[in-house]
Amino acid sequence: MLRYLTSGESHGQSLISILDGVPSNIELNIDEINEELKNRQSGYGRGKRMEIEQDTINILGGVRGKKTLGGPISIEVKNKDYENWSKYMNPMDDVDLESKKVSNVRPGHADLVGCLKYDFDDARNVLERSSARETASRVAVGAICKQILKNFDIYFTSHVVQIGNIKDNNLYEFDYIKENVDNSQVRCVNKDIEKDMIHEIDKVKSTGDTIGGVVEIRVKNVIPGLGSYTHFDKKIDGELAMHLMGTQAIKGVEIGIGFDVANNYGSKVMDEIIYNDEDGIRRNTNRLGGIEGGMTTGEEVIIRCAMKPIPTLYKPLNSININTLESYQASIERSDNCAVPACSVVCENVVAFVICKYFLDKIGGDNLLDLKENYNSYIKRLGDRGWKR
Amino acid sequence: MLRYLTSGESHGQSLISILDGVPSNIELNIDEINEELKNRQSGYGRGKRMEIEQDTINILGGVRGKKTLGGPISIEVKNKDYENWSKYMNPMDDVDLESKKVSNVRPGHADLVGCLKYDFDDARNVLERSSARETASRVAVGAICKQILKNFDIYFTSHVVQIGNIKDNNLYEFDYIKENVDNSQVRCVNKDIEKDMIHEIDKVKSTGDTIGGVVEIRVKNVIPGLGSYTHFDKKIDGELAMHLMGTQAIKGVEIGIGFDVANNYGSKVMDEIIYNDEDGIRRNTNRLGGIEGGMTTGEEVIIRCAMKPIPTLYKPLNSININTLESYQASIERSDNCAVPACSVVCENVVAFVICKYFLDKIGGDNLLDLKENYNSYIKRLGDRGWKR
Amino acid sequence: MLRYLTSGESHGQSLISILDGVPSNIELNIDEINEELKNRQSGYGRGKRMEIEQDTINILGGVRGKKTLGGPISIEVKNKDYENWSKYMNPMDDVDLESKKVSNVRPGHADLVGCLKYDFDDARNVLERSSARETASRVAVGAICKQILKNFDIYFTSHVVQIGNIKDNNLYEFDYIKENVDNSQVRCVNKDIEKDMIHEIDKVKSTGDTIGGVVEIRVKNVIPGLGSYTHFDKKIDGELAMHLMGTQAIKGVEIGIGFDVANNYGSKVMDEIIYNDEDGIRRNTNRLGGIEGGMTTGEEVIIRCAMKPIPTLYKPLNSININTLESYQASIERSDNCAVPACSVVCENVVAFVICKYFLDKIGGDNLLDLKENYNSYIKRLGDRGWKR
Amino acid sequence: MLRYLTSGESHGQSLISILDGVPSNIELNIDEINEELKNRQSGYGRGKRMEIEQDTINILGGVRGKKTLGGPISIEVKNKDYENWSKYMNPMDDVDLESKKVSNVRPGHADLVGCLKYDFDDARNVLERSSARETASRVAVGAICKQILKNFDIYFTSHVVQIGNIKDNNLYEFDYIKENVDNSQVRCVNKDIEKDMIHEIDKVKSTGDTIGGVVEIRVKNVIPGLGSYTHFDKKIDGELAMHLMGTQAIKGVEIGIGFDVANNYGSKVMDEIIYNDEDGIRRNTNRLGGIEGGMTTGEEVIIRCAMKPIPTLYKPLNSININTLESYQASIERSDNCAVPACSVVCENVVAFVICKYFLDKIGGDNLLDLKENYNSYIKRLGDRGWKR
């Protein structure tokens, strides 16, 4: 079973992840993994921190000569800023606890509850871990998962479909998004809407406010049968929702037409099943986003997530000092005013982990060769039933 | 750690659940549990099956004299219809496989993919388990969880906020919903809107179509600090989303204002933190639905789920025969045309499980007395920090 | 992933288990499962309870017409004695708590610590669950696992190698044990030693004492590669040890020559690797019990477990009243004086679960057909490397 | 729930572990952790590798100023030899795969099965991970667990009770072992027996053979009630056995008098329960090793493990070339001829993890203060029942 743990603070020495359950003999393209990390750091609306960090992975174990060994893979993403922060953050020595102390907890962050739960008088101890910096680990992990699935022609993309009130409601082909999205500063594949989004970000910035949005993740060539209706914790839509809702700033997750299922009658929500000899079993529509009964159908997986605006505003919010309980205006820790494009990259890689986990679980096999054999047997059997890859 | 497994088919002998991790000495009110099961079966728009089954629980283990023993609790919900179905469904003898065979797979159900994945030529083998009948188990489990949390004054309610195009956008106090919702056939607490909803259901029924909606779940008196920002799989919003999205027919989950975070600037999304000596630390607003950084804040937890229309329509959908691959119109297995009120009950109890799991994990203790001691210590410590129950 | 939960008290209504993760289309032989339950209840040295209960399974879900459906399987073993106990044990009604109250905690049982941990003043609440009666559930689960593995010619047996000071140190072929062990009242396949064992049991019984022993479990035709050296919690020897040491009364577990590894030099402990064209890669010895590096080697798996004597003696032990703290002599709850033969049956089925779990995890596949395809691919690939089935 | 993953190869850049679930505000003594690592590398009978590596931990995350932050802790143990091995082991670049290729698989190691399972033609890819070098990670993790439990006066020690045929059957007090064991090169606290053990090691070395032994782990001041009889996977003896049997080279695990339970009648195996006002509830004996019904009793926990001799002998074993299938004599990778003292250190720390996991689970609390409050409440309640710390 594919699983991973992440560790590390925003201004600590490194972000460390261990990804366990990757089959052996998978060739990794390190540049492609670093490309994902770079995409995470890009996007219109980011602040200065992104210029300090230029993330690249350092694999410390589980891989030899770019091929996976079948054991746990440890991945380091160094925090380049650590040299300036070691006197405050050093794990193994006494540190200066006063200079960077955060007593004024920030609404919308983990600060207040984190201090209560973990018995801290300094929200620094919270925010260093709750920070979205941790998503660099998730992207690194997801990027490795993509490399596994590439062997089976399963591909991922994502784009931004809303920033503030600017929406991109157009339907795009997977390949169109994949080819164009990296060229857009806001990961919007429509040039006109992109302009409006950038304008919206600028407008919000000028008021000292922040802005959220909606991202859409798409997965192509997923085979039918990932996940299962047989038990509540085996449904792949549930696990996707868990990982996405558990991503920093996400407040809503929907699959296919999502909340719009409520606005339509049943006859306009289901995807009718058709068959012809050439294409095999197919659907004319994909309103359910490639998932029925907690299982992938073989159609494209389509998911959307709502990201809340970054809680740290130049125009600060009323809050309190956690130690004195006096009113205060929440301090500014960072200066992005829109991180929706980054969120798109993060969510895409988060989805890649889940799809990969279910794929490996379904197909079985400890190494690439066995995986391929099992995969081919499955595809062949489905072919006998009328479903074609 | 609270955990459970469910088993059983729609027309099998019984639905069985085992709930493990319940502390000892919790007194169970069996009537209240049965009341939840009854609520699940009620609601305008349900078909005839609901009249056949009048679910009640039979506890087979883990409880003695209505008090929990600290071990796994096994719960049976008998299928009263089984006597008519045993010749088709008997697990331990040869059965008539032909009479109830379903070759025409139904779009929007697990039928097609289930047959492919599990190598069946009969969707009967799929639909018996994928059926929403399984939610009776989830309700029974959640109802026990509620009884645990009642000892700590944590309460749950839910209502229907949308059926088809009829929406109830009003804000209601928790207690108002709790007191009124069971009196409504559609679990809508606004009498005018309720009428419109019923009218909408009737209208849809007359066309042979089905209709979905949106339900809202609310939890009162949750303590701060359930869940954690420290790891992606400890975030309570993630786990809530997993369980809810993994519930039959749910296609979207949102917390607080949910997708509306994208339509508002940061200054209108965050919940400012205030303090006064009487109330302690509080918020004036609750847009984030009682969860920040993957942790409960102590404010009310508010979640909404989108339920898709029931896929089985009198006005049937195009589909195929899974064995011959010929075109066919999907067969009708049941006749509800709106199950949104039931979904509200199910989701409420699903949420109860998650809150209870995190509560027990956070507080610790093998029996009610230790739980209470630990709980009181925690509440007292939070009191010292300015947060009041 | 194969997993299960058990529930139920010794004098409760039923023992319930849910076994999840069984592939679909596995045909179950109900008689064979009941045969295992019967074997568990047999054996020289058992008391009267065994005559009351004649366990048989009732499958409540997950199976249709004797074939698995791919979903969770619920298994009931009814307690025939419940009708006499319902007034003391009924979960859903008030019960007579006084008549069967156990204040005098029994050394060697869970009674004392159970009462402390779960805040009970009545060890009845503990012993009903801690009782070895629960092993009926484990046998039922393991018996189903055997039926899965039978499709791949993997077989299990076990025998008693020590009762008290009487030891059977002979080496037997798997098939010899399998064919003869059920004919022995003490599951000893050597007729002379069997007599000595029975004599020993009689002798101990006459003194009012009890006696333990050692059982050996053997698994034939296990394929190489179940388990993994890559992570500590993937080693199959670890998981076997967990399940066995977690079985009632087991105090020691060893694999292959076990503790004897300490008495021999390295050159006499390792199993040299040989090859010839006919047999492929093989070992001349099997001192390591078919497991190297946490993985099965393809040789027979051999495990031994030490069972402590039953703690409840006619010759009672000094103890205390848990409520008054006065000295007392521990009360007698049951009257077996040797349960080692039963333990052999239990441990064999416990091992069957673990082997099956790792087998399914390694091979992959949701249904029998896919499992077989994947299995054949694996065996073929190993054949290319020189290892033959 | 306390959990950890480890990663890294024997000649890779670093061993990395992530330990998740440690409460906040635990002060770590880094020197004590490094002391454990040093002890693991010591011991009579080790070869040259131990001189190259002088392990120390580098904490990369989860700790600030020597205090835990409540999040996952990442721990690095650098492989000092990596600079010489990077051209063969570099994860992110092409490497020389030929120079260090191991085709001759070594009996008693994971080599053969590892190559079959993971589809390798080079056992280097196996042995780098299956190597006991990984135990450095386990010691680091266990050492942190000890620091947590020190706050509750729970202490650990271990010693060697057998090397080859030389046994130390004396009973020692916990404190006597703890104070003397680090002074012994073979971790034997009896000076005469120590001499015999060293002599035995020398003798074996002179013949080119290797030798195993038995180690005993002891835990003092464990509170009653860790683990539970209520479910098979909650029994602490099972989990201890899992972790220990899953430790490199362990082939047997026993608790208390272990396999000797079979040689004694029930009246000589159980630990009678006594009470006096001064000491509270106590036992006069501790034959069951501090565990009854899968729960700690409050008496000392006593466990013994059998370690097999190191499989790599100067006097090599017959084996095969995995690629040509020709007979060969297994190659020598390292030169320890007795690692039993190191095994004692490893197993002690492995036990520390399990005890800590169950302790945190039982007591509950996210930070040291809450843990202490909950602990005190529990101890006080037990005091009311007659059990005294």
Tab-separated table of C-alpha atoms in Angstrom, chain A residues 138-364:
chain	number	residue	atom	x	y	z
A	138	ARG	CA	3.233	16.757	-1.359
A	139	VAL	CA	4.177	17.929	-4.816
A	140	ALA	CA	7.426	15.969	-4.705
A	141	VAL	CA	5.563	12.845	-3.657
A	142	GLY	CA	2.854	13.322	-6.264
A	143	ALA	CA	5.450	13.959	-8.946
A	144	ILE	CA	7.016	10.575	-8.232
A	145	CYS	CA	3.579	9.001	-8.440
A	146	LYS	CA	3.099	10.535	-11.858
A	147	GLN	CA	6.311	8.914	-13.015
A	148	ILE	CA	4.989	5.553	-11.928
A	149	LEU	CA	1.712	6.037	-13.757
A	150	LYS	CA	3.376	7.345	-16.905
A	151	ASN	CA	4.351	3.726	-17.519
A	152	PHE	CA	0.648	3.050	-17.959
A	153	ASP	CA	-0.156	6.175	-19.966
A	154	ILE	CA	-2.074	7.777	-17.117
A	155	TYR	CA	-1.645	11.533	-17.182
A	156	PHE	CA	-2.602	14.513	-15.035
A	157	THR	CA	-3.295	18.149	-15.561
A	158	SER	CA	-5.037	21.003	-13.781
A	159	HIS	CA	-6.063	24.552	-14.351
A	160	VAL	CA	-7.596	27.503	-12.568
A	161	VAL	CA	-11.298	27.929	-13.270
A	162	GLN	CA	-11.997	30.816	-10.929
A	163	ILE	CA	-10.114	33.623	-9.227
A	164	GLY	CA	-12.387	35.849	-7.211
A	165	ASN	CA	-15.347	36.619	-9.371
A	166	ILE	CA	-13.615	35.836	-12.644
A	167	LYS	CA	-14.659	32.413	-13.858
A	168	ASP	CA	-13.631	30.225	-16.740
A	169	ASN	CA	-16.671	28.082	-17.411
A	170	ASN	CA	-15.501	26.794	-20.765
A	171	LEU	CA	-15.054	23.102	-21.340
A	172	TYR	CA	-11.580	22.152	-22.514
A	173	GLU	CA	-10.087	18.942	-23.765
A	174	PHE	CA	-7.503	17.403	-21.450
A	175	ASP	CA	-4.725	17.811	-23.989
A	176	TYR	CA	-5.532	21.449	-24.579
A	177	ILE	CA	-5.166	22.201	-20.910
A	178	LYS	CA	-2.008	20.131	-20.560
A	179	GLU	CA	-0.320	21.893	-23.469
A	180	ASN	CA	-1.254	25.429	-22.522
A	181	VAL	CA	-1.584	25.699	-18.797
A	182	ASP	CA	2.082	26.101	-17.965
A	183	ASN	CA	2.269	29.104	-20.241
A	184	SER	CA	-0.222	31.016	-18.163
A	185	GLN	CA	0.847	32.935	-15.061
A	186	VAL	CA	-2.490	32.129	-13.483
A	187	ARG	CA	-2.846	28.656	-15.022
A	188	CYS	CA	-5.845	29.794	-17.033
A	189	VAL	CA	-5.928	28.504	-20.600
A	190	ASN	CA	-8.201	31.227	-21.954
A	191	LYS	CA	-6.190	34.318	-22.773
A	192	ASP	CA	-9.062	36.772	-22.259
A	193	ILE	CA	-10.085	35.337	-18.946
A	194	GLU	CA	-6.454	35.154	-17.908
A	195	LYS	CA	-6.192	38.895	-18.381
A	196	ASP	CA	-9.266	39.474	-16.238
A	197	MET	CA	-7.877	37.229	-13.538
A	198	ILE	CA	-4.587	39.095	-13.463
A	199	HIS	CA	-6.473	42.348	-13.332
A	200	GLU	CA	-8.540	41.020	-10.430
A	201	ILE	CA	-5.392	40.024	-8.546
A	202	ASP	CA	-3.892	43.463	-9.092
A	203	LYS	CA	-7.079	45.126	-7.925
A	204	VAL	CA	-7.222	43.059	-4.771
A	205	LYS	CA	-3.566	43.645	-4.084
A	206	SER	CA	-4.048	47.389	-4.287
A	207	THR	CA	-6.626	47.169	-1.512
A	208	GLY	CA	-4.363	45.060	0.695
A	209	ASP	CA	-6.784	42.177	0.465
A	210	THR	CA	-6.365	38.599	-0.759
A	211	ILE	CA	-8.316	36.397	-3.088
A	212	GLY	CA	-9.138	32.712	-3.504
A	213	GLY	CA	-10.511	30.625	-6.305
A	214	VAL	CA	-11.359	27.274	-7.744
A	215	VAL	CA	-9.032	24.801	-9.428
A	216	GLU	CA	-9.893	21.801	-11.569
A	217	ILE	CA	-7.852	18.610	-11.737
A	218	ARG	CA	-8.160	16.151	-14.578
A	219	VAL	CA	-6.803	12.645	-14.981
A	220	LYS	CA	-6.672	10.897	-18.341
A	221	ASN	CA	-6.576	7.205	-19.152
A	222	VAL	CA	-7.504	6.012	-15.710
A	223	ILE	CA	-8.606	2.408	-15.916
A	224	PRO	CA	-12.025	1.324	-14.617
A	225	GLY	CA	-12.218	-0.201	-11.196
A	226	LEU	CA	-9.937	1.872	-8.967
A	227	GLY	CA	-11.711	2.022	-5.623
A	228	SER	CA	-14.652	-0.071	-4.537
A	229	TYR	CA	-18.280	0.256	-3.532
A	230	THR	CA	-17.865	-2.618	-1.086
A	231	HIS	CA	-16.722	-0.577	1.894
A	232	PHE	CA	-16.951	3.088	2.813
A	233	ASP	CA	-13.232	3.516	3.218
A	234	LYS	CA	-12.401	1.977	-0.148
A	235	LYS	CA	-14.272	4.508	-2.253
A	236	ILE	CA	-11.779	6.462	-4.306
A	237	ASP	CA	-13.933	9.605	-4.279
A	238	GLY	CA	-13.751	9.539	-0.485
A	239	GLU	CA	-9.996	9.234	-0.449
A	240	LEU	CA	-9.608	11.956	-3.062
A	241	ALA	CA	-11.793	14.234	-0.975
A	242	MET	CA	-9.790	13.449	2.146
A	243	HIS	CA	-6.460	14.331	0.604
A	244	LEU	CA	-7.785	17.445	-1.118
A	245	MET	CA	-9.859	18.805	1.766
A	246	GLY	CA	-6.807	18.131	3.932
A	247	THR	CA	-4.731	20.390	1.710
A	248	GLN	CA	-4.031	23.827	3.082
A	249	ALA	CA	-6.804	26.372	2.369
A	250	ILE	CA	-9.218	23.999	0.633
A	251	LYS	CA	-12.815	24.400	1.844
A	252	GLY	CA	-14.761	22.533	-0.826
A	253	VAL	CA	-14.288	19.521	-3.077
A	254	GLU	CA	-16.589	18.353	-5.833
A	255	ILE	CA	-16.427	15.624	-8.416
A	256	GLY	CA	-17.797	15.932	-11.947
A	257	ILE	CA	-20.523	18.542	-11.984
A	258	GLY	CA	-20.413	18.437	-8.182
A	259	PHE	CA	-22.878	20.696	-6.419
A	260	ASP	CA	-24.619	21.166	-9.725
A	261	VAL	CA	-26.122	17.679	-9.346
A	262	ALA	CA	-28.669	19.376	-7.118
A	263	ASN	CA	-29.770	21.717	-9.855
A	264	ASN	CA	-30.475	19.022	-12.416
A	265	TYR	CA	-32.907	16.170	-12.714
A	266	GLY	CA	-31.660	12.611	-12.697
A	267	SER	CA	-32.047	12.230	-16.423
A	268	LYS	CA	-29.560	15.080	-16.885
A	269	VAL	CA	-27.058	13.925	-14.295
A	270	MET	CA	-26.329	10.295	-15.130
A	271	ASP	CA	-23.963	9.350	-17.918
A	272	GLU	CA	-25.692	6.945	-20.256
A	273	ILE	CA	-23.773	3.843	-21.237
A	274	ILE	CA	-23.240	3.084	-24.886
A	275	TYR	CA	-21.379	0.516	-26.892
A	276	ASN	CA	-19.970	0.246	-30.348
A	277	ASP	CA	-17.503	-2.253	-31.684
A	278	GLU	CA	-14.796	0.281	-32.321
A	279	ASP	CA	-14.731	2.182	-29.044
A	280	GLY	CA	-16.183	-0.477	-26.803
A	281	ILE	CA	-18.204	0.566	-23.774
A	282	ARG	CA	-18.260	4.332	-23.467
A	283	ARG	CA	-20.253	7.340	-22.225
A	284	ASN	CA	-21.388	10.336	-24.227
A	285	THR	CA	-21.219	12.574	-21.184
A	286	ASN	CA	-19.058	12.691	-18.079
A	287	ARG	CA	-21.133	14.564	-15.529
A	288	LEU	CA	-20.130	12.244	-12.710
A	289	GLY	CA	-16.461	13.020	-13.259
A	290	GLY	CA	-15.315	9.517	-14.034
A	291	ILE	CA	-16.444	8.029	-10.735
A	292	GLU	CA	-19.493	5.840	-10.073
A	293	GLY	CA	-20.051	3.829	-6.925
A	294	GLY	CA	-16.736	4.949	-5.499
A	295	MET	CA	-14.880	3.516	-8.489
A	296	THR	CA	-13.247	5.025	-11.530
A	297	THR	CA	-15.267	4.326	-14.666
A	298	GLY	CA	-12.464	4.706	-17.162
A	299	GLU	CA	-13.695	8.130	-18.211
A	300	GLU	CA	-11.637	11.186	-17.315
A	301	VAL	CA	-11.525	11.939	-13.589
A	302	ILE	CA	-12.610	15.533	-12.979
A	303	ILE	CA	-12.399	17.226	-9.591
A	304	ARG	CA	-12.715	20.795	-8.458
A	305	CYS	CA	-11.496	22.372	-5.227
A	306	ALA	CA	-12.291	25.720	-3.672
A	307	MET	CA	-9.333	27.519	-2.165
A	308	LYS	CA	-9.935	30.207	0.398
A	309	PRO	CA	-8.056	33.496	0.131
A	310	ILE	CA	-4.728	33.610	1.937
A	311	PRO	CA	-5.595	34.634	5.497
A	312	THR	CA	-2.652	36.966	5.932
A	313	LEU	CA	-3.690	40.356	4.694
A	314	TYR	CA	-1.855	43.630	4.538
A	315	LYS	CA	-5.215	44.993	5.641
A	316	PRO	CA	-5.032	43.136	8.906
A	317	LEU	CA	-7.828	41.391	10.734
A	318	ASN	CA	-8.872	41.869	14.308
A	319	SER	CA	-7.484	39.299	16.598
A	320	ILE	CA	-5.936	38.836	20.015
A	321	ASN	CA	-2.607	38.336	21.654
A	322	ILE	CA	-2.694	34.711	22.710
A	323	ASN	CA	-0.809	35.424	25.918
A	324	THR	CA	-2.312	38.689	27.119
A	325	LEU	CA	-5.702	38.235	25.435
A	326	GLU	CA	-5.568	41.873	24.396
A	327	SER	CA	-7.045	42.892	21.076
A	328	TYR	CA	-4.602	43.205	18.279
A	329	GLN	CA	-4.432	43.330	14.568
A	330	ALA	CA	-3.082	40.087	13.162
A	331	SER	CA	0.538	40.282	12.096
A	332	ILE	CA	1.633	39.741	8.504
A	333	GLU	CA	3.813	36.726	7.981
A	334	ARG	CA	3.990	36.652	4.204
A	335	SER	CA	2.822	38.600	1.270
A	336	ASP	CA	1.279	36.469	-1.432
A	337	ASN	CA	-2.130	37.813	-2.233
A	338	CYS	CA	-3.241	35.015	-4.519
A	339	ALA	CA	-1.945	31.473	-4.453
A	340	VAL	CA	-4.621	29.812	-6.547
A	341	PRO	CA	-2.273	28.879	-9.428
A	342	ALA	CA	0.080	27.181	-6.963
A	343	CYS	CA	-2.904	25.443	-5.427
A	344	SER	CA	-3.707	23.991	-8.829
A	345	VAL	CA	-0.255	22.405	-9.011
A	346	VAL	CA	-0.491	21.133	-5.463
A	347	CYS	CA	-3.928	19.587	-5.891
A	348	GLU	CA	-2.916	17.958	-9.154
A	349	ASN	CA	-0.049	16.205	-7.419
A	350	VAL	CA	-2.189	15.323	-4.422
A	351	VAL	CA	-4.590	13.620	-6.808
A	352	ALA	CA	-1.678	11.819	-8.451
A	353	PHE	CA	-0.808	10.204	-5.135
A	354	VAL	CA	-4.333	8.917	-4.597
A	355	ILE	CA	-4.738	7.592	-8.122
A	356	CYS	CA	-1.351	5.913	-7.902
A	357	LYS	CA	-2.156	4.353	-4.527
A	358	TYR	CA	-5.373	2.845	-5.821
A	359	PHE	CA	-3.771	1.824	-9.089
A	360	LEU	CA	-0.978	-0.091	-7.370
A	361	ASP	CA	-3.426	-1.616	-4.952
A	362	LYS	CA	-5.704	-2.746	-7.744
A	363	ILE	CA	-3.094	-4.043	-10.132
A	364	GLY	CA	-0.631	-5.587	-7.684
